[in-house]
Coordinates of C-alpha atoms in Angstrom, one line a residue:
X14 CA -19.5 82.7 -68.3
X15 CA -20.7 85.0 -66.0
X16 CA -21.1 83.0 -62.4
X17 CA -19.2 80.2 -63.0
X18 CA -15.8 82.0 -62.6
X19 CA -15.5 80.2 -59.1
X20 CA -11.7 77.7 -59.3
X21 CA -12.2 74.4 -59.6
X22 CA -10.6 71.3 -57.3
X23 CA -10.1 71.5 -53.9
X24 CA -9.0 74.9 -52.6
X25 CA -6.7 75.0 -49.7
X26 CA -8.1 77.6 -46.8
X27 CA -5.7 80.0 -46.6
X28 CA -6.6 80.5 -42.7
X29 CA -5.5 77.1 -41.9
X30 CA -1.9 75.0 -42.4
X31 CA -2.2 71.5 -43.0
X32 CA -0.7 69.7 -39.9
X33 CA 2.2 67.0 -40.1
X34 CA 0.5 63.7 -41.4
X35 CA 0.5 61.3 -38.1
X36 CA 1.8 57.6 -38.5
X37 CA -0.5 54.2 -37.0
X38 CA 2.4 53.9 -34.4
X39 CA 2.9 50.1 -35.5
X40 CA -0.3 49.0 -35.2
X41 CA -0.6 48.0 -38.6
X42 CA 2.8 46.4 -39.1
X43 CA 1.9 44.3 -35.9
X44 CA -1.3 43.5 -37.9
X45 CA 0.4 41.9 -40.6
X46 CA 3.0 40.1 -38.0
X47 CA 2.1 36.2 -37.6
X48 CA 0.9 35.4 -34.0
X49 CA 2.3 31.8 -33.6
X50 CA 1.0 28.4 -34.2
X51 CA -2.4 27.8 -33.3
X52 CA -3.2 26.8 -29.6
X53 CA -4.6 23.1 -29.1
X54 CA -8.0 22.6 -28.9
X55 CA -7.7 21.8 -24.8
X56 CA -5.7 25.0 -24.4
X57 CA -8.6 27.2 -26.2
X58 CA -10.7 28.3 -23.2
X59 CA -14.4 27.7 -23.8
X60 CA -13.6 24.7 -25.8
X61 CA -15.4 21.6 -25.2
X62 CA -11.8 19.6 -25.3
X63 CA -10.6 22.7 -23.0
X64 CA -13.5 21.9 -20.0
X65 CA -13.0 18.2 -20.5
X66 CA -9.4 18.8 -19.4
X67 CA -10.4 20.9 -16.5
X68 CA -12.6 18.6 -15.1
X69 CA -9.9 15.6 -15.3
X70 CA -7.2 17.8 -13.9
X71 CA -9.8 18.7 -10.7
X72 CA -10.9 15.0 -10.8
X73 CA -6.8 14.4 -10.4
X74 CA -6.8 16.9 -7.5
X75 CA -8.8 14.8 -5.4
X76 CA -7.6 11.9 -3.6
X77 CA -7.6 8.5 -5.0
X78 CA -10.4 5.9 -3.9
X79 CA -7.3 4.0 -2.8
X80 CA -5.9 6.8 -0.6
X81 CA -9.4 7.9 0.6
X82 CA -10.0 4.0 2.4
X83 CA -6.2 4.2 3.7
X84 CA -7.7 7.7 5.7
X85 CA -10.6 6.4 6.8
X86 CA -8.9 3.3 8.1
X87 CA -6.6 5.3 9.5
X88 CA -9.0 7.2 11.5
X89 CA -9.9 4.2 13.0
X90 CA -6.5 3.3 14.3
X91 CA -6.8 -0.5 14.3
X92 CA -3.6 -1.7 15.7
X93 CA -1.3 -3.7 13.3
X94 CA -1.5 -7.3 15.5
X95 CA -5.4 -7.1 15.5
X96 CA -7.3 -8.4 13.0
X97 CA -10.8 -7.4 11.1
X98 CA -13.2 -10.3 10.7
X99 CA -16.3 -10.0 8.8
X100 CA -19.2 -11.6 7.1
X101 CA -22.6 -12.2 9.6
X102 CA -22.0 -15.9 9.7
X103 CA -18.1 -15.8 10.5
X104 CA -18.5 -13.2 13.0
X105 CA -21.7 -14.8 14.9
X106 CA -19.6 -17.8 15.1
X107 CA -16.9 -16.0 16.3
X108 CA -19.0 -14.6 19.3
X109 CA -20.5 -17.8 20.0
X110 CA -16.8 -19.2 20.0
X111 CA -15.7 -16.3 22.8
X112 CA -13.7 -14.9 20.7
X113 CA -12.2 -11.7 22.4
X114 CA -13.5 -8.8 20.9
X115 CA -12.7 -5.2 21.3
X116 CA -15.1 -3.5 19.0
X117 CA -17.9 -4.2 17.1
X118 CA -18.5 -2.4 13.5
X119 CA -22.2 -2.3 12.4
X120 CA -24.1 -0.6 9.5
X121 CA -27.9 0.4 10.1
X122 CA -28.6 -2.5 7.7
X123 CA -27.2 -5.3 9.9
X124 CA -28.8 -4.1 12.8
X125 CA -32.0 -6.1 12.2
X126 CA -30.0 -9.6 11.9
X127 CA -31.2 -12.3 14.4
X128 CA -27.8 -13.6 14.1
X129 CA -26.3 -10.6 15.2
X130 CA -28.1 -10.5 18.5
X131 CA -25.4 -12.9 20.2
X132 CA -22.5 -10.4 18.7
X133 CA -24.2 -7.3 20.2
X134 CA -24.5 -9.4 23.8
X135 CA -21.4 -10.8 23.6
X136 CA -19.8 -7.5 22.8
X137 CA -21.8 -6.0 26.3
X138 CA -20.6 -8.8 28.7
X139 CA -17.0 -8.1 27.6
X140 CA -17.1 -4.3 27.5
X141 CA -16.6 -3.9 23.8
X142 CA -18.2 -0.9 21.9
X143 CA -20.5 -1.2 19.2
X144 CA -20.4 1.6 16.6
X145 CA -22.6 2.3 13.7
X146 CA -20.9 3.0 10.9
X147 CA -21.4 3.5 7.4
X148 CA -20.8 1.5 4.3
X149 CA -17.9 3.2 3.4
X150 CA -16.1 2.6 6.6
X151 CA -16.4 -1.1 6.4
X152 CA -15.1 -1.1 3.0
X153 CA -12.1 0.6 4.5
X154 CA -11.8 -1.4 7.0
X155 CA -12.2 -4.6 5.6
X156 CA -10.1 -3.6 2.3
X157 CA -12.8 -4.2 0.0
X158 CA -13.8 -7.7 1.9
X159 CA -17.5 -8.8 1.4
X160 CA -18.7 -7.4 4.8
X161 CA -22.5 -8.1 4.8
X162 CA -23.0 -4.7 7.0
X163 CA -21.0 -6.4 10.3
X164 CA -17.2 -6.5 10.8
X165 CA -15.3 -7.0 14.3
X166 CA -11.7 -5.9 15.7
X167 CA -10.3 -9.1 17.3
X168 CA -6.6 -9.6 18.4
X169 CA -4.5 -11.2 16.8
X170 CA -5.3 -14.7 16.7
X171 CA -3.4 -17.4 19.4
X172 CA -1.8 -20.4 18.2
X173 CA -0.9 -23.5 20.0
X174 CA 1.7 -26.5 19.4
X175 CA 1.0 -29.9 17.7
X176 CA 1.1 -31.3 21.4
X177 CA -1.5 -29.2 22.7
X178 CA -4.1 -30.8 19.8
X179 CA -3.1 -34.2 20.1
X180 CA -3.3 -33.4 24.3
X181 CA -6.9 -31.9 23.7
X182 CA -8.3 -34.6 21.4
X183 CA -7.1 -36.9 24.1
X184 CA -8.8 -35.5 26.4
X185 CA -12.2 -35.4 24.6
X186 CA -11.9 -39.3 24.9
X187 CA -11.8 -40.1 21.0
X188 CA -9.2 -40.9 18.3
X189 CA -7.0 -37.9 17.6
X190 CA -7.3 -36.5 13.8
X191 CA -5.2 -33.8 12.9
X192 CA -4.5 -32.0 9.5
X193 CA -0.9 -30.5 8.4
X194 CA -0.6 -28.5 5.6
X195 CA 2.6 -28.4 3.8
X196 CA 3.6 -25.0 2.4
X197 CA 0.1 -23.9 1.3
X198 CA 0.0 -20.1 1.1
X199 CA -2.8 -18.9 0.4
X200 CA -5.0 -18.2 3.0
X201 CA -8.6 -19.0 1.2
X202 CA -7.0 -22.6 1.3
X203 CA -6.6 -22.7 5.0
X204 CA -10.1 -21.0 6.0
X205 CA -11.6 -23.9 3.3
X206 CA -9.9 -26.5 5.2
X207 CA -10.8 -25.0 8.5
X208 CA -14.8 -25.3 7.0
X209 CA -13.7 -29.0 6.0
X210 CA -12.0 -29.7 9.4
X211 CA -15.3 -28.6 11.9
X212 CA -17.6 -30.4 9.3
X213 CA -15.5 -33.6 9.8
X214 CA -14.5 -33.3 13.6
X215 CA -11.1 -32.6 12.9
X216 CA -9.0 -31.5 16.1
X217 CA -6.8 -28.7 15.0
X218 CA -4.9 -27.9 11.9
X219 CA -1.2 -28.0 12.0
X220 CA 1.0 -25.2 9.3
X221 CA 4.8 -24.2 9.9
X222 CA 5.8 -20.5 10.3
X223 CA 7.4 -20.0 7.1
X224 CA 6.2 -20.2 3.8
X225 CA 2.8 -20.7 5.0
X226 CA -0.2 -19.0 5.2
X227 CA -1.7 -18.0 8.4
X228 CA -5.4 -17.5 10.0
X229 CA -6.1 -13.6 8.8
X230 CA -9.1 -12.2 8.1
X231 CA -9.2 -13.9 5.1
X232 CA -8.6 -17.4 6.1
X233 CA -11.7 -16.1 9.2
X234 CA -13.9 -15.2 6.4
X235 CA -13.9 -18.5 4.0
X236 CA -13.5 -20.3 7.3
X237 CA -17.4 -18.9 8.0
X238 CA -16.7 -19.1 11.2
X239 CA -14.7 -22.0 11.9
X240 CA -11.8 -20.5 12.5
X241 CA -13.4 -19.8 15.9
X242 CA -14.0 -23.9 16.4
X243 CA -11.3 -25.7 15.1
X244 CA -8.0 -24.7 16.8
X245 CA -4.5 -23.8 14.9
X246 CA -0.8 -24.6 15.8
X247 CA 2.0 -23.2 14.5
X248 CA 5.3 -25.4 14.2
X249 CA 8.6 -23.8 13.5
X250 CA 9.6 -26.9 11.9
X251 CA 6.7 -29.3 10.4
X252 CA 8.3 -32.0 10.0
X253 CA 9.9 -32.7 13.5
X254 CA 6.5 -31.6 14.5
X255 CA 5.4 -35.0 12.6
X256 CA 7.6 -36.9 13.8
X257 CA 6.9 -35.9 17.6
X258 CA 3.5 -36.5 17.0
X259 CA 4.6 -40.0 15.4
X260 CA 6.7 -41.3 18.6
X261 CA 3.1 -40.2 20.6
X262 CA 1.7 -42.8 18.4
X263 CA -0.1 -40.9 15.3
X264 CA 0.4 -42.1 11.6
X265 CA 1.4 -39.5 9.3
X266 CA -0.6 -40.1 6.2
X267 CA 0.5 -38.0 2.9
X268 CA -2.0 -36.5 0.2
X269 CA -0.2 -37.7 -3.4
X270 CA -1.2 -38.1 -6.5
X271 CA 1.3 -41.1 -6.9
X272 CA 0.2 -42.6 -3.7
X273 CA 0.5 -46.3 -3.0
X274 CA -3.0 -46.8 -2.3
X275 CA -6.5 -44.6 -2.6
X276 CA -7.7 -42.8 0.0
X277 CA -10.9 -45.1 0.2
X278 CA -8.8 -48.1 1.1
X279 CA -6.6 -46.3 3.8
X280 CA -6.3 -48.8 6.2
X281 CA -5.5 -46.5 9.2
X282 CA -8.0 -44.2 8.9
X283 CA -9.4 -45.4 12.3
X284 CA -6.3 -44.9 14.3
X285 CA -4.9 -41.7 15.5
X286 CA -3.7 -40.3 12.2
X287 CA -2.2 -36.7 10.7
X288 CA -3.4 -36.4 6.8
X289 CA -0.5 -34.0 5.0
X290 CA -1.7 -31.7 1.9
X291 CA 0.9 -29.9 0.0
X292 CA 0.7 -26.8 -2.2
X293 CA -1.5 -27.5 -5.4
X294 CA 1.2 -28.4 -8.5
X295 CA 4.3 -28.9 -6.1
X296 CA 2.5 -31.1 -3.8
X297 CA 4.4 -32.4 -0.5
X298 CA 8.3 -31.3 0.1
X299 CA 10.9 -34.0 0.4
X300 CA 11.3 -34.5 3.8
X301 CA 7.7 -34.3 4.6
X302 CA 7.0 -36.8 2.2
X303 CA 9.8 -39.0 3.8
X304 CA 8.1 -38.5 6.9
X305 CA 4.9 -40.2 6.2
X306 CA 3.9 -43.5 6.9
X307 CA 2.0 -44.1 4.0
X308 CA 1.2 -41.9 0.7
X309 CA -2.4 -41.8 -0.8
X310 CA -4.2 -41.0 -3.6
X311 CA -7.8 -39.4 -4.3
X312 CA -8.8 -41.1 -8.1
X313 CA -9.5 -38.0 -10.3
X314 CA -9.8 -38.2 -14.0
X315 CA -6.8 -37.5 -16.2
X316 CA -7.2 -34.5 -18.2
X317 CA -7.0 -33.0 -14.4
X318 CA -4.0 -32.5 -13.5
X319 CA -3.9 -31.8 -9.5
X320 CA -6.8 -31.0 -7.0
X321 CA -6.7 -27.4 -5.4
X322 CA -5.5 -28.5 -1.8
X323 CA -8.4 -27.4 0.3
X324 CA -10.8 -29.4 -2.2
X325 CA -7.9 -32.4 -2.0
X326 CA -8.4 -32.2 2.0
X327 CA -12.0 -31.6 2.0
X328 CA -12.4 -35.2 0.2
X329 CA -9.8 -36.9 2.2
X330 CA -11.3 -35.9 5.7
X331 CA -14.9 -36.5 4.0
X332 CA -13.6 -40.5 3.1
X333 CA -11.7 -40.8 6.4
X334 CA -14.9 -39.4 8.3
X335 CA -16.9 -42.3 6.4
X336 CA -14.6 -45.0 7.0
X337 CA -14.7 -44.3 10.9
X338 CA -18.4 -44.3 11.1
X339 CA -17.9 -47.9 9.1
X340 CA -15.9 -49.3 11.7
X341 CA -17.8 -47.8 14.4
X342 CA -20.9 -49.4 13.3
X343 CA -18.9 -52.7 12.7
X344 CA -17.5 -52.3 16.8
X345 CA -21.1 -51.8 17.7
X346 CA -22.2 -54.9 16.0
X347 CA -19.9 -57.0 17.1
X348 CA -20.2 -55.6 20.6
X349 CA -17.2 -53.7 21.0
X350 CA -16.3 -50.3 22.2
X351 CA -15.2 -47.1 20.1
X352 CA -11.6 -47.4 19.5
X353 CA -9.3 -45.0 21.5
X354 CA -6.6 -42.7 20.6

């Protein structure tokens, strides 16, 4: 027809040559390549799981609570013979004892304490600073120790011989009694029966070097102050320490739950006289046991087995404390003097 004689289909322009077809250079094939297993959720970044482990692995950066009170204890460089006593009531006994001090550690919170006031002037007359400090320093330096705001540096505390005690209750013009503790380590037990021994006007407490606990902060602490009163010797060997006091004229009289009689019908409880506790559930040793004159008993009921030994002592000296007063009272009726040691 005429004007539709143009060629159908695509018509190549002659002007132009069709250039060489170009190729994706791989990017396709890599497409279709696997990319490996899935990451973990913790390894994603953005994940929730993912900032949960960052936080953990900054919180692991930091150093431990632990290792954070061992620097700031540190920093305080309390030498390894002195000791740290606190609590308000065992360290205001403690000044009113004289015990030496060589620094006082006080929070702003403390500072308001009547009891205190003797701590602060006692720390003046000897020279001793008083530092404020804050709660975290007392933790450290008490490890973890119930301070109550107040803690003091003292050195490390003197002991004296079984002699000396029996020498000093002498002295004081009464009849000597004097505790021994047989292989009791723990030292909550000891500052107990410190607490026991200046309620019931004990003289001193004896405990051997080994196997034995000894008058730490601990022992100063559940003392509440006692520790400061009631003097402590430290034998080498308890039970020749026993029987030196013996041949001065003391009676040894062992704590037992087998005993031979009860302690509310000891007979010698007004003479000069050593009361022996041994560890709760092995009791006394073998030759301490031989050692005593007589073995007593405290009546418990039997689904109990033992008594802890600071409880065990507490009641003996409590009994022994009553019986004296008896016979005191009796001497006084009948017109006699106080028996002597």
């Amino acid at each position: 027809m005429p004007g539709n004689d143009r060629r159908h289909g695509a018509v190549r322009n002659p002007g132009k040559k069709k250039a060489p077809t170009k190729g994706s250079g791989g990017v396709r094939r890599r497409g279709l390549e696997g990319k490996g297993p899935t990451p973990k959720a913790e390894d994603r970044v953005g994940h929730p799981k993912a900032r949960a482990k960052a936080r953990a692995e900054a919180r692991a950066a930091q150093p431990t609570r632990t290792g954070q009170l061992e620097q700031v204890r540190s920093r305080w460089a309390v030498p390894e013979d002195h000791e740290i006593v606190c609590g308000r009531n065992a360290v205001a006994e403690a000044a009113r004892a004289r015990v030496p001090i060589s620094r006082v550690f006080m929070a702003s919170s403390a500072q308001t304490d009547d009891r205190l006031g003797a701590v602060v002037r006692r720390a003046a007359l000897v020279g001793a600073p008083v530092v404020e400090v804050t709660k975290l320093d007392l933790e450290a330096l008490t490890e973890g120790t119930a301070h109550q705001g107040v803690a003091i540096e003292v050195p490390a505390y003197e002991y004296v011989l079984a002699r000396d005690l029996l020498a000093r209750a002498r002295d004081a013009g009464h009849t000597p009694l004097l505790v021994a503790l047989d292989q009791v380590t723990d030292p909550h037990n000891l500052g107990a029966v410190l607490r026991s021994a200046g309620a019931f006007g004990v003289d001193g407490v004896i405990v051997p070097e080994r196997r034995s606990a000894g008058v730490n902060a601990t022992a100063w602490k559940v003392s509440a102050g006692a520790a400061a009163r009631v003097p402590v010797a430290r034998e080498t060997n308890l039970v020749r320490a026993l029987r030196s006091l013996k041949q001065e004229g003391c009676f040894v009289v062992g704590l037992e739950g087998g005993g031979e009689t009860t302690i509310d019908g000891l007979a010698l409880a007004d003479v000069p006289l050593v009361v022996v506790t041994g560890a709760e559930g092995s009791g006394l040793s073998r030759l301490v046991r031989e050692t005593c004159d007589q073995l007593v008993s405290i009546p418990i009921a039997s689904t109990v087995e033992s008594l802890n030994a600071a409880v065990a002592t507490g009641i003996a000296l409590y009994e022994i404390d009553r019986l004296r007063r008896k016979a005191a009272d009796a001497a006084t009726a009948n017109g006699e003097g106080p028996s002597r040691g």
